[in-house]
Short mmCIF file of C-alpha atoms in Angstrom, two decimals:
data_model
loop_
_atom_site.label_atom_id
_atom_site.label_comp_id
_atom_site.label_asym_id
_atom_site.label_seq_id
_atom_site.Cartn_x
_atom_site.Cartn_y
_atom_site.Cartn_z
CA UNK A 29 -0.40 -0.44 0.13
CA UNK A 30 3.24 2.40 0.57
CA UNK A 31 4.30 1.84 -2.48
CA UNK A 32 1.59 3.05 -4.19
CA UNK A 33 0.59 5.73 -2.74
CA UNK A 34 4.38 6.80 -3.01
CA UNK A 35 4.02 6.13 -6.83
CA UNK A 36 0.67 8.07 -6.75
CA UNK A 37 2.63 11.23 -5.34
CA UNK A 38 5.12 11.03 -7.89
CA UNK A 39 2.50 11.42 -10.10
CA UNK A 40 0.96 13.89 -8.98
CA UNK A 41 3.88 16.04 -8.17
CA UNK A 42 5.04 15.65 -11.69
CA UNK A 43 1.66 16.94 -12.60
CA UNK A 44 1.94 20.04 -11.07
CA UNK A 45 5.59 20.41 -12.26
CA UNK A 46 5.36 20.80 -15.30
CA UNK A 47 1.52 22.52 -15.70
CA UNK A 48 2.21 25.14 -13.64
CA UNK A 49 5.22 26.99 -14.80
CA UNK A 50 6.56 30.32 -13.30
CA UNK A 51 6.60 31.93 -17.48
CA UNK A 52 2.76 31.27 -17.78
CA UNK A 53 2.70 32.99 -14.69
CA UNK A 54 5.04 35.99 -15.25
CA UNK A 55 2.80 36.69 -19.00
CA UNK A 56 -0.99 36.32 -16.83
CA UNK A 57 0.25 38.66 -14.90
CA UNK A 58 1.92 41.15 -17.16
CA UNK A 59 -0.57 41.39 -19.91
CA UNK A 60 -3.72 41.50 -20.80
CA UNK A 61 -6.30 39.84 -24.03
CA UNK A 62 -4.50 39.48 -26.41
CA UNK A 63 -1.62 41.01 -26.45
CA UNK A 64 -1.49 37.81 -23.50
CA UNK A 65 -2.48 35.17 -25.72
CA UNK A 66 -0.04 36.21 -28.03
CA UNK A 67 2.41 35.78 -25.63
CA UNK A 68 0.77 32.49 -24.35
CA UNK A 69 1.42 31.51 -27.65
CA UNK A 70 5.09 31.90 -27.97
CA UNK A 71 5.80 30.32 -25.15
CA UNK A 72 3.88 26.70 -26.03
CA UNK A 73 6.65 26.88 -29.08
CA UNK A 74 9.42 27.10 -26.29
CA UNK A 75 12.02 24.56 -26.02
CA UNK A 76 12.84 23.70 -22.77
CA UNK A 77 16.39 21.32 -21.34
CA UNK A 78 16.91 19.79 -18.82
CA UNK A 79 19.67 18.03 -16.83
CA UNK A 80 20.02 16.28 -13.48
CA UNK A 81 21.53 12.12 -12.18
CA UNK A 82 17.89 11.27 -12.66
CA UNK A 83 15.11 11.98 -14.29
CA UNK A 84 12.62 13.13 -11.32
CA UNK A 85 15.97 15.88 -10.98
CA UNK A 86 16.30 16.99 -14.39
CA UNK A 87 12.82 17.95 -13.44
CA UNK A 88 12.90 19.65 -10.78
CA UNK A 89 15.53 22.11 -12.30
CA UNK A 90 18.51 21.52 -10.65
CA UNK A 91 21.41 23.25 -12.37
CA UNK A 92 24.00 21.54 -10.39
CA UNK A 93 25.23 18.08 -9.59
CA UNK A 94 27.81 16.66 -7.44
CA UNK A 95 29.44 13.37 -7.21
CA UNK A 96 31.78 10.98 -6.27
CA UNK A 97 32.39 9.19 -9.09
CA UNK A 98 34.53 9.25 -12.33
CA UNK A 99 31.98 8.07 -15.03
CA UNK A 100 28.65 9.76 -14.53
CA UNK A 101 25.36 9.14 -15.97
CA UNK A 102 23.27 12.53 -16.58
CA UNK A 103 19.33 12.16 -17.32
CA UNK A 104 18.21 14.68 -19.71
CA UNK A 105 15.06 16.20 -20.55
CA UNK A 106 14.14 17.95 -23.95
CA UNK A 107 10.05 19.24 -22.68
CA UNK A 108 7.95 22.05 -25.12
CA UNK A 109 4.62 22.15 -24.37
CA UNK A 110 3.25 22.41 -27.88
CA UNK A 111 4.53 18.30 -29.30
CA UNK A 112 7.85 18.51 -30.57
CA UNK A 113 8.04 18.97 -33.78
CA UNK A 114 10.85 17.28 -34.45
CA UNK A 115 11.50 13.90 -35.26
CA UNK A 116 15.55 13.59 -33.23
CA UNK A 117 17.56 15.23 -31.54
CA UNK A 118 20.71 16.04 -32.06
CA UNK A 119 22.25 16.01 -28.61
CA UNK A 120 25.99 18.30 -27.37
CA UNK A 121 27.97 17.98 -24.32
CA UNK A 122 30.78 20.98 -23.69
CA UNK A 123 32.40 21.22 -20.93
CA UNK A 124 34.90 24.92 -20.53
CA UNK A 125 33.31 25.31 -25.29
CA UNK A 126 34.59 21.79 -25.73
CA UNK A 127 32.48 18.63 -26.88
CA UNK A 128 32.55 15.67 -24.70
CA UNK A 129 30.06 14.27 -25.67
CA UNK A 130 27.26 13.71 -28.66
CA UNK A 131 24.64 11.90 -29.59
CA UNK A 132 21.89 10.85 -31.96
CA UNK A 133 18.27 10.21 -29.97
CA UNK A 134 15.38 9.80 -32.64
CA UNK A 135 11.86 11.01 -30.49
CA UNK A 136 7.92 11.18 -32.00
CA UNK A 137 6.39 14.07 -32.78
CA UNK A 138 3.60 13.63 -30.99
CA UNK A 139 5.33 13.92 -27.78
CA UNK A 140 5.87 17.12 -24.94
CA UNK A 141 9.25 15.89 -23.74
CA UNK A 142 11.38 13.48 -25.48
CA UNK A 143 14.40 11.94 -21.94
CA UNK A 144 18.08 10.91 -22.84
CA UNK A 145 20.13 9.57 -21.42
CA UNK A 146 24.66 10.57 -21.33
CA UNK A 147 27.44 9.03 -19.79
CA UNK A 148 30.41 10.35 -18.99
CA UNK A 149 33.48 8.97 -18.35
CA UNK A 150 36.63 10.98 -16.53
CA UNK A 151 34.27 13.35 -15.30
CA UNK A 152 36.22 16.16 -14.56
CA UNK A 153 35.28 19.07 -12.07
CA UNK A 154 33.93 21.92 -13.77
CA UNK A 155 31.38 25.08 -13.52
CA UNK A 156 31.03 25.38 -17.50
CA UNK A 157 29.32 22.08 -18.36
CA UNK A 158 26.74 22.82 -21.15
CA UNK A 159 24.05 21.01 -23.30
CA UNK A 160 23.21 22.44 -25.64
CA UNK A 161 19.75 20.10 -27.79
CA UNK A 162 19.64 20.65 -32.01
CA UNK A 163 17.11 19.73 -34.22
CA UNK A 164 19.06 16.76 -36.24
CA UNK A 165 18.02 17.08 -38.95
CA UNK A 166 19.29 21.26 -39.86
CA UNK A 167 20.73 21.62 -36.66
CA UNK A 168 18.34 23.90 -34.78
CA UNK A 169 19.43 24.84 -31.75
CA UNK A 170 16.03 23.98 -29.55
CA UNK A 171 17.56 25.12 -26.08
CA UNK A 172 20.26 25.58 -23.51
CA UNK A 173 20.62 24.74 -20.20
CA UNK A 174 24.53 25.63 -18.15
CA UNK A 175 25.21 23.76 -15.55
CA UNK A 176 28.05 22.63 -13.12
CA UNK A 177 29.73 19.38 -12.46
CA UNK A 178 31.61 19.42 -8.40
CA UNK A 179 33.16 16.71 -7.22
CA UNK A 180 32.64 15.62 -3.03
#
């Protein structure tokens, strides 16, 4: 019974997390009428990338990662309020401006988000990591996320 309750709580928590986006609240406060509708339409088209050590960590907008290990498995999340309009993503991880890892993953255009996984061997502590997510077909930048990795 406790496992079912915990699963239900996590489901509700993640639903509320994605439903309440601070960007929409800001647009609601700052504009009215047609200007608000136009701003909401623009926000619906924006891509948002997140990264963490687990799906929940990535979804909670954590920017920093601390680790004891030399190899690190990262979970990325690309979200768009309207459905994704790309079929493949090209994902690049940079550290201090140099590419550390890159990969191409497929995703369905009928989904609002896509999870992807990245394994970084020989992790170096740095405050200048950057996740870049491109549409694979035309290399159009969808979003990027700056983050840091610190050794414990």
